[in-house]
Amino acid sequence: MRLKDKTAVVTGAASGIGKAIAIRLAEEGAAVVVADITETPREGGQTTVATIVAAGGQAVFHSCDVTRNDDLETAVARAVEIGGRLDIMVNNAAIGTDTPLHETSEQDWDRVMAVNAKGVFLGCRAAVRRMLDQELIGEVRGRIVNISSQHGMIRAPNDFDYGVGKAAVVYMTRQIAGDYAEHGIVCNAVAPGKILTGKTGRAIAPEMLAYSQSRTPWPRLGRPADVANAVLFLASDEASYIIGENLMVDGGWMAN
Ligand code: NAP
């Protein structure tokens, strides 16, 4: 119960990696606000809240489009209602258009930037505004974990807007970490490599899976739980003196 008495908001937590993060944080005792535009898991099965509650944990669903500031502020307010403070903010929601530059429309760009970059800005801002007003517990007022990607550091083949948005997340993580460390707000990111989720289309096309495995030294692709365990670590007090880190969970992709 490493997160006993903590409250957390996880965006994009209905499906995939976000769902695994919400479940893992709840397993360790956190009360979790599942913030997503939908409750329906892409991969099918029980909702995140139902899964957590069935296991004896605490979670509520909050309808939240991360492109809307009000939705994020009310998600943070829900966490505060439940636990009196916001201990952990996980900015996970993201989308992509799977298009190279010359096929990326302005609408594609605006939509992806609105979720992947602006959504993280708004989520971090709502969290920091709240955390600045709450007492220190030990050395820490609150922790932010952003979900970036190896594709925020190296090119995302033929997925232009997604990669640019993820690069913004990598940058924001460092900037926020540096600016708010003196206030006891800890900001880090987890950068997943290729993780098998309920995504369809190009993400699971045989040639894309083969490409991902060819880039990944570890002999399998990632699981949502791989990422969730790293988020748990960065969300817990075991992660001390770790500031502005983009922790790769990529089976060695970036080492290769
Ligand atoms: P996913 O299966 O597509 O799940 C994303 C969730 O976010 C879905 O529930 C989605 O709802 C929701 N969402 C979409 N737009 C939203 C919005 N505007 N506001 C709130 N929620 C929204 O994605 P994933 O594969 O788990 O990826 C999770 C994170 O990991 C993302 O940040 C992604 O960039 C990162 N990542 C993933 C991989 C990978 O290989 N899977 C690799 C590197 C990084 P809908 O289902 O209705 O769209």
Short mmCIF file of N, CA, C and O in Angstrom, two decimals, residues 144-241:
data_model
loop_
_atom_site.label_atom_id
_atom_site.label_comp_id
_atom_site.label_asym_id
_atom_site.label_seq_id
_atom_site.Cartn_x
_atom_site.Cartn_y
_atom_site.Cartn_z
N ILE A 144 3.63 14.96 -10.37
CA ILE A 144 3.06 14.89 -11.72
C ILE A 144 3.86 13.86 -12.51
O ILE A 144 5.10 13.89 -12.48
N VAL A 145 3.15 12.96 -13.17
CA VAL A 145 3.82 12.01 -14.07
C VAL A 145 3.15 12.17 -15.45
O VAL A 145 1.96 11.89 -15.61
N ASN A 146 3.91 12.64 -16.41
CA ASN A 146 3.40 12.76 -17.78
C ASN A 146 3.79 11.51 -18.56
O ASN A 146 4.83 10.90 -18.31
N ILE A 147 2.95 11.14 -19.53
CA ILE A 147 3.30 10.02 -20.39
C ILE A 147 3.79 10.59 -21.71
O ILE A 147 3.02 11.19 -22.48
N SER A 148 5.08 10.43 -21.95
CA SER A 148 5.67 10.92 -23.20
C SER A 148 5.79 9.74 -24.15
O SER A 148 4.86 8.95 -24.31
N SER A 149 6.94 9.57 -24.77
CA SER A 149 7.13 8.46 -25.71
C SER A 149 8.58 8.51 -26.19
O SER A 149 9.18 9.60 -26.19
N GLN A 150 9.08 7.36 -26.61
CA GLN A 150 10.39 7.44 -27.28
C GLN A 150 10.27 8.34 -28.51
O GLN A 150 11.25 8.96 -28.93
N HIS A 151 9.04 8.44 -29.04
CA HIS A 151 8.83 9.24 -30.24
C HIS A 151 8.72 10.74 -29.95
O HIS A 151 8.40 11.52 -30.84
N GLY A 152 8.97 11.13 -28.71
CA GLY A 152 9.16 12.55 -28.41
C GLY A 152 10.64 12.90 -28.43
O GLY A 152 11.00 14.07 -28.30
N MET A 153 11.47 11.88 -28.57
CA MET A 153 12.93 12.10 -28.55
C MET A 153 13.59 11.77 -29.88
O MET A 153 14.58 12.38 -30.24
N ILE A 154 13.04 10.78 -30.55
CA ILE A 154 13.51 10.46 -31.90
C ILE A 154 12.29 10.46 -32.82
O ILE A 154 11.16 10.45 -32.34
N ARG A 155 12.52 10.46 -34.10
CA ARG A 155 11.41 10.62 -35.04
C ARG A 155 10.38 9.49 -34.91
O ARG A 155 10.74 8.34 -34.66
N ALA A 156 9.12 9.86 -35.08
CA ALA A 156 8.02 8.89 -35.14
C ALA A 156 7.77 8.64 -36.62
O ALA A 156 7.21 9.49 -37.29
N PRO A 157 8.19 7.49 -37.15
CA PRO A 157 8.12 7.33 -38.60
C PRO A 157 6.71 7.59 -39.16
O PRO A 157 5.74 6.94 -38.76
N ASN A 158 6.61 8.55 -40.05
CA ASN A 158 5.36 8.90 -40.72
C ASN A 158 4.21 9.18 -39.77
O ASN A 158 3.05 8.87 -40.05
N ASP A 159 4.54 9.75 -38.62
CA ASP A 159 3.50 10.12 -37.65
C ASP A 159 3.90 11.48 -37.07
O ASP A 159 4.25 11.61 -35.91
N PHE A 160 3.85 12.48 -37.94
CA PHE A 160 4.47 13.78 -37.69
C PHE A 160 3.89 14.50 -36.47
O PHE A 160 4.61 14.85 -35.52
N ASP A 161 2.56 14.72 -36.49
CA ASP A 161 1.97 15.54 -35.41
C ASP A 161 2.10 14.85 -34.05
O ASP A 161 2.35 15.49 -33.04
N TYR A 162 1.97 13.53 -34.04
CA TYR A 162 2.11 12.78 -32.78
C TYR A 162 3.51 13.00 -32.18
O TYR A 162 3.65 13.31 -31.00
N GLY A 163 4.53 12.84 -33.00
CA GLY A 163 5.89 13.00 -32.51
C GLY A 163 6.17 14.40 -32.00
O GLY A 163 6.82 14.58 -30.96
N VAL A 164 5.67 15.41 -32.71
CA VAL A 164 5.88 16.79 -32.26
C VAL A 164 5.18 17.02 -30.92
O VAL A 164 5.74 17.64 -29.99
N GLY A 165 3.97 16.49 -30.81
CA GLY A 165 3.23 16.63 -29.54
C GLY A 165 3.97 15.96 -28.39
O GLY A 165 4.03 16.49 -27.27
N LYS A 166 4.54 14.80 -28.64
CA LYS A 166 5.26 14.08 -27.59
C LYS A 166 6.56 14.80 -27.22
O LYS A 166 6.97 14.80 -26.06
N ALA A 167 7.20 15.43 -28.21
CA ALA A 167 8.39 16.23 -27.90
C ALA A 167 8.02 17.38 -26.96
O ALA A 167 8.78 17.75 -26.06
N ALA A 168 6.82 17.92 -27.15
CA ALA A 168 6.35 18.99 -26.26
C ALA A 168 6.19 18.45 -24.83
O ALA A 168 6.51 19.15 -23.86
N VAL A 169 5.74 17.22 -24.71
CA VAL A 169 5.57 16.63 -23.36
C VAL A 169 6.93 16.45 -22.68
O VAL A 169 7.09 16.75 -21.50
N VAL A 170 7.91 15.99 -23.46
CA VAL A 170 9.27 15.82 -22.91
C VAL A 170 9.78 17.17 -22.40
O VAL A 170 10.29 17.29 -21.29
N TYR A 171 9.60 18.20 -23.22
CA TYR A 171 10.07 19.54 -22.84
C TYR A 171 9.31 20.07 -21.62
O TYR A 171 9.92 20.55 -20.64
N MET A 172 7.98 19.98 -21.66
CA MET A 172 7.17 20.51 -20.54
C MET A 172 7.57 19.85 -19.23
O MET A 172 7.61 20.50 -18.19
N THR A 173 7.85 18.55 -19.29
CA THR A 173 8.22 17.82 -18.07
C THR A 173 9.46 18.42 -17.44
O THR A 173 9.50 18.66 -16.23
N ARG A 174 10.47 18.70 -18.25
CA ARG A 174 11.70 19.28 -17.70
C ARG A 174 11.47 20.70 -17.18
O ARG A 174 11.94 21.08 -16.11
N GLN A 175 10.73 21.48 -17.97
CA GLN A 175 10.50 22.88 -17.57
C GLN A 175 9.71 22.96 -16.26
O GLN A 175 10.07 23.70 -15.35
N ILE A 176 8.64 22.19 -16.17
CA ILE A 176 7.80 22.22 -14.97
C ILE A 176 8.60 21.68 -13.78
O ILE A 176 8.54 22.23 -12.67
N ALA A 177 9.37 20.61 -14.03
CA ALA A 177 10.18 20.04 -12.95
C ALA A 177 11.13 21.08 -12.38
O ALA A 177 11.25 21.24 -11.16
N GLY A 178 11.79 21.81 -13.26
CA GLY A 178 12.76 22.81 -12.80
C GLY A 178 12.09 24.00 -12.14
O GLY A 178 12.55 24.47 -11.09
N ASP A 179 10.99 24.45 -12.72
CA ASP A 179 10.34 25.66 -12.19
C ASP A 179 9.70 25.44 -10.83
O ASP A 179 9.60 26.37 -10.03
N TYR A 180 9.21 24.22 -10.56
CA TYR A 180 8.43 24.01 -9.34
C TYR A 180 9.10 23.13 -8.30
O TYR A 180 8.51 22.84 -7.26
N ALA A 181 10.34 22.72 -8.56
CA ALA A 181 11.05 21.89 -7.57
C ALA A 181 11.16 22.62 -6.23
O ALA A 181 10.96 22.03 -5.17
N GLU A 182 11.42 23.92 -6.29
CA GLU A 182 11.58 24.66 -5.02
C GLU A 182 10.29 24.71 -4.21
O GLU A 182 10.30 24.99 -3.02
N HIS A 183 9.16 24.42 -4.88
CA HIS A 183 7.87 24.40 -4.18
C HIS A 183 7.48 22.99 -3.73
O HIS A 183 6.38 22.78 -3.23
N GLY A 184 8.35 22.02 -3.96
CA GLY A 184 8.03 20.66 -3.54
C GLY A 184 7.10 19.93 -4.50
O GLY A 184 6.46 18.95 -4.14
N ILE A 185 7.02 20.42 -5.74
CA ILE A 185 6.22 19.72 -6.75
C ILE A 185 7.19 18.94 -7.65
O ILE A 185 8.13 19.52 -8.21
N VAL A 186 6.96 17.64 -7.72
CA VAL A 186 7.87 16.74 -8.44
C VAL A 186 7.24 16.41 -9.79
O VAL A 186 6.11 15.91 -9.84
N CYS A 187 7.95 16.70 -10.87
CA CYS A 187 7.41 16.39 -12.19
C CYS A 187 8.39 15.51 -12.96
O CYS A 187 9.57 15.86 -13.09
N ASN A 188 7.89 14.37 -13.40
CA ASN A 188 8.68 13.43 -14.21
C ASN A 188 7.79 12.88 -15.32
O ASN A 188 6.58 13.15 -15.35
N ALA A 189 8.38 12.11 -16.21
CA ALA A 189 7.60 11.46 -17.27
C ALA A 189 8.04 10.01 -17.41
O ALA A 189 9.15 9.65 -17.03
N VAL A 190 7.13 9.22 -17.94
CA VAL A 190 7.47 7.87 -18.37
C VAL A 190 7.32 7.85 -19.88
O VAL A 190 6.31 8.32 -20.42
N ALA A 191 8.33 7.32 -20.55
CA ALA A 191 8.34 7.27 -22.01
C ALA A 191 8.22 5.82 -22.47
O ALA A 191 9.22 5.10 -22.49
N PRO A 192 7.01 5.40 -22.80
CA PRO A 192 6.86 4.01 -23.25
C PRO A 192 7.45 3.81 -24.64
O PRO A 192 7.43 4.72 -25.48
N GLY A 193 7.95 2.58 -24.89
CA GLY A 193 8.25 2.17 -26.25
C GLY A 193 6.98 1.59 -26.85
O GLY A 193 5.88 2.11 -26.61
N LYS A 194 7.09 0.52 -27.60
CA LYS A 194 5.89 -0.05 -28.22
C LYS A 194 5.15 -0.93 -27.20
O LYS A 194 5.68 -1.95 -26.76
N ILE A 195 3.93 -0.51 -26.88
CA ILE A 195 3.12 -1.20 -25.89
C ILE A 195 1.86 -1.72 -26.58
O ILE A 195 1.18 -0.96 -27.28
N LEU A 196 1.55 -2.98 -26.37
CA LEU A 196 0.35 -3.55 -27.02
C LEU A 196 -0.88 -3.21 -26.18
O LEU A 196 -1.00 -3.63 -25.03
N THR A 197 -1.78 -2.42 -26.77
CA THR A 197 -3.02 -2.00 -26.10
C THR A 197 -4.18 -2.38 -27.01
O THR A 197 -4.01 -3.20 -27.92
N GLY A 198 -5.32 -1.77 -26.81
CA GLY A 198 -6.48 -2.09 -27.66
C GLY A 198 -6.51 -1.29 -28.94
O GLY A 198 -7.53 -1.29 -29.65
N LYS A 199 -5.41 -0.60 -29.25
CA LYS A 199 -5.39 0.20 -30.48
C LYS A 199 -5.58 -0.69 -31.71
O LYS A 199 -5.13 -1.84 -31.72
N THR A 200 -6.18 -0.10 -32.73
CA THR A 200 -6.39 -0.84 -33.97
C THR A 200 -5.66 -0.13 -35.10
O THR A 200 -4.93 0.83 -34.86
N GLY A 201 -5.86 -0.59 -36.33
CA GLY A 201 -5.30 0.10 -37.50
C GLY A 201 -3.80 -0.05 -37.60
O GLY A 201 -3.23 -1.09 -37.28
N ARG A 202 -3.15 1.07 -38.02
CA ARG A 202 -1.71 1.03 -38.31
C ARG A 202 -0.88 0.59 -37.09
O ARG A 202 0.16 -0.05 -37.22
N ALA A 203 -1.38 0.92 -35.88
CA ALA A 203 -0.62 0.61 -34.66
C ALA A 203 -0.35 -0.89 -34.53
O ALA A 203 0.66 -1.28 -33.95
N ILE A 204 -1.26 -1.71 -35.08
CA ILE A 204 -1.04 -3.16 -34.95
C ILE A 204 -0.90 -3.85 -36.31
O ILE A 204 -1.02 -5.07 -36.41
N ALA A 205 -0.64 -3.07 -37.34
CA ALA A 205 -0.38 -3.67 -38.66
C ALA A 205 0.86 -4.56 -38.55
O ALA A 205 1.82 -4.18 -37.87
N PRO A 206 0.85 -5.74 -39.20
CA PRO A 206 1.97 -6.66 -39.06
C PRO A 206 3.33 -6.00 -39.33
O PRO A 206 4.30 -6.26 -38.61
N GLU A 207 3.40 -5.11 -40.33
CA GLU A 207 4.70 -4.50 -40.64
C GLU A 207 5.13 -3.54 -39.52
O GLU A 207 6.33 -3.40 -39.23
N MET A 208 4.17 -2.90 -38.86
CA MET A 208 4.51 -1.99 -37.76
C MET A 208 4.97 -2.79 -36.53
O MET A 208 5.91 -2.38 -35.83
N LEU A 209 4.30 -3.91 -36.28
CA LEU A 209 4.72 -4.74 -35.14
C LEU A 209 6.12 -5.31 -35.40
O LEU A 209 6.97 -5.35 -34.50
N ALA A 210 6.35 -5.72 -36.65
CA ALA A 210 7.68 -6.27 -36.99
C ALA A 210 8.74 -5.18 -36.86
O ALA A 210 9.84 -5.41 -36.34
N TYR A 211 8.41 -3.96 -37.32
CA TYR A 211 9.35 -2.84 -37.19
C TYR A 211 9.65 -2.58 -35.71
O TYR A 211 10.82 -2.44 -35.31
N SER A 212 8.59 -2.55 -34.88
CA SER A 212 8.78 -2.27 -33.45
C SER A 212 9.64 -3.34 -32.81
O SER A 212 10.56 -3.03 -32.03
N GLN A 213 9.38 -4.60 -33.14
CA GLN A 213 10.19 -5.66 -32.52
C GLN A 213 11.64 -5.57 -33.00
O GLN A 213 12.56 -5.81 -32.22
N SER A 214 11.83 -5.17 -34.26
CA SER A 214 13.20 -5.07 -34.77
C SER A 214 13.98 -3.96 -34.06
O SER A 214 15.19 -4.00 -33.98
N ARG A 215 13.26 -2.96 -33.53
CA ARG A 215 13.90 -1.87 -32.79
C ARG A 215 14.06 -2.18 -31.31
O ARG A 215 14.68 -1.42 -30.57
N THR A 216 13.42 -3.27 -30.85
CA THR A 216 13.34 -3.56 -29.41
C THR A 216 14.22 -4.75 -29.06
O THR A 216 13.90 -5.88 -29.43
N PRO A 217 15.33 -4.53 -28.35
CA PRO A 217 16.20 -5.65 -28.00
C PRO A 217 15.52 -6.72 -27.14
O PRO A 217 15.77 -7.90 -27.31
N TRP A 218 14.67 -6.27 -26.18
CA TRP A 218 13.99 -7.25 -25.33
C TRP A 218 13.07 -8.11 -26.20
O TRP A 218 12.44 -7.57 -27.11
N PRO A 219 13.01 -9.43 -25.94
CA PRO A 219 12.33 -10.30 -26.91
C PRO A 219 10.80 -10.30 -26.87
O PRO A 219 10.17 -11.29 -27.23
N ARG A 220 10.19 -9.22 -26.45
CA ARG A 220 8.75 -9.07 -26.58
C ARG A 220 8.45 -7.59 -26.65
O ARG A 220 9.29 -6.76 -26.25
N LEU A 221 7.24 -7.25 -27.10
CA LEU A 221 6.79 -5.86 -27.04
C LEU A 221 6.21 -5.59 -25.65
O LEU A 221 6.05 -6.50 -24.84
N GLY A 222 5.94 -4.30 -25.37
CA GLY A 222 5.56 -3.91 -24.02
C GLY A 222 4.12 -4.24 -23.66
O GLY A 222 3.26 -4.42 -24.54
N ARG A 223 3.89 -4.28 -22.36
CA ARG A 223 2.55 -4.47 -21.81
C ARG A 223 2.18 -3.22 -21.02
O ARG A 223 3.06 -2.60 -20.41
N PRO A 224 0.89 -2.88 -20.97
CA PRO A 224 0.49 -1.70 -20.18
C PRO A 224 1.01 -1.76 -18.74
O PRO A 224 1.42 -0.73 -18.19
N ALA A 225 1.08 -2.96 -18.17
CA ALA A 225 1.56 -3.08 -16.78
C ALA A 225 3.03 -2.66 -16.66
O ALA A 225 3.44 -2.18 -15.59
N ASP A 226 3.83 -2.82 -17.72
CA ASP A 226 5.23 -2.39 -17.66
C ASP A 226 5.29 -0.88 -17.39
O ASP A 226 6.09 -0.40 -16.59
N VAL A 227 4.43 -0.15 -18.10
CA VAL A 227 4.40 1.31 -17.94
C VAL A 227 3.80 1.69 -16.58
O VAL A 227 4.31 2.58 -15.88
N ALA A 228 2.74 0.97 -16.20
CA ALA A 228 2.06 1.30 -14.94
C ALA A 228 3.00 1.15 -13.75
O ALA A 228 2.97 1.95 -12.82
N ASN A 229 3.86 0.14 -13.77
CA ASN A 229 4.80 -0.04 -12.66
C ASN A 229 5.78 1.12 -12.55
O ASN A 229 6.15 1.54 -11.46
N ALA A 230 6.20 1.63 -13.70
CA ALA A 230 7.13 2.78 -13.69
C ALA A 230 6.42 4.04 -13.20
O ALA A 230 7.00 4.84 -12.45
N VAL A 231 5.17 4.20 -13.59
CA VAL A 231 4.40 5.37 -13.12
C VAL A 231 4.21 5.26 -11.60
O VAL A 231 4.38 6.26 -10.88
N LEU A 232 3.88 4.06 -11.13
CA LEU A 232 3.73 3.86 -9.68
C LEU A 232 5.00 4.31 -8.95
O LEU A 232 4.93 5.02 -7.94
N PHE A 233 6.13 3.89 -9.45
CA PHE A 233 7.40 4.27 -8.81
C PHE A 233 7.54 5.80 -8.75
O PHE A 233 7.78 6.37 -7.68
N LEU A 234 7.33 6.46 -9.88
CA LEU A 234 7.51 7.92 -9.91
C LEU A 234 6.44 8.65 -9.11
O LEU A 234 6.63 9.80 -8.70
N ALA A 235 5.30 7.99 -8.90
CA ALA A 235 4.20 8.59 -8.13
C ALA A 235 4.38 8.36 -6.64
O ALA A 235 3.64 8.92 -5.82
N SER A 236 5.35 7.54 -6.27
CA SER A 236 5.51 7.16 -4.86
C SER A 236 6.71 7.89 -4.25
O SER A 236 7.56 8.43 -4.96
N ASP A 237 6.80 7.83 -2.92
CA ASP A 237 7.91 8.49 -2.23
C ASP A 237 9.22 7.74 -2.41
O ASP A 237 10.28 8.23 -2.00
N GLU A 238 9.16 6.55 -3.03
CA GLU A 238 10.42 5.86 -3.34
C GLU A 238 11.21 6.64 -4.39
O GLU A 238 12.43 6.50 -4.48
N ALA A 239 10.53 7.43 -5.19
CA ALA A 239 11.23 8.24 -6.20
C ALA A 239 11.61 9.57 -5.56
O ALA A 239 10.90 10.57 -5.68
N SER A 240 12.73 9.59 -4.84
CA SER A 240 13.19 10.82 -4.20
C SER A 240 14.38 11.37 -4.99
O SER A 240 15.19 10.61 -5.53
N TYR A 241 14.48 12.67 -5.08
CA TYR A 241 15.58 13.37 -5.75
C TYR A 241 15.63 13.04 -7.25
O TYR A 241 16.66 13.14 -7.89
#
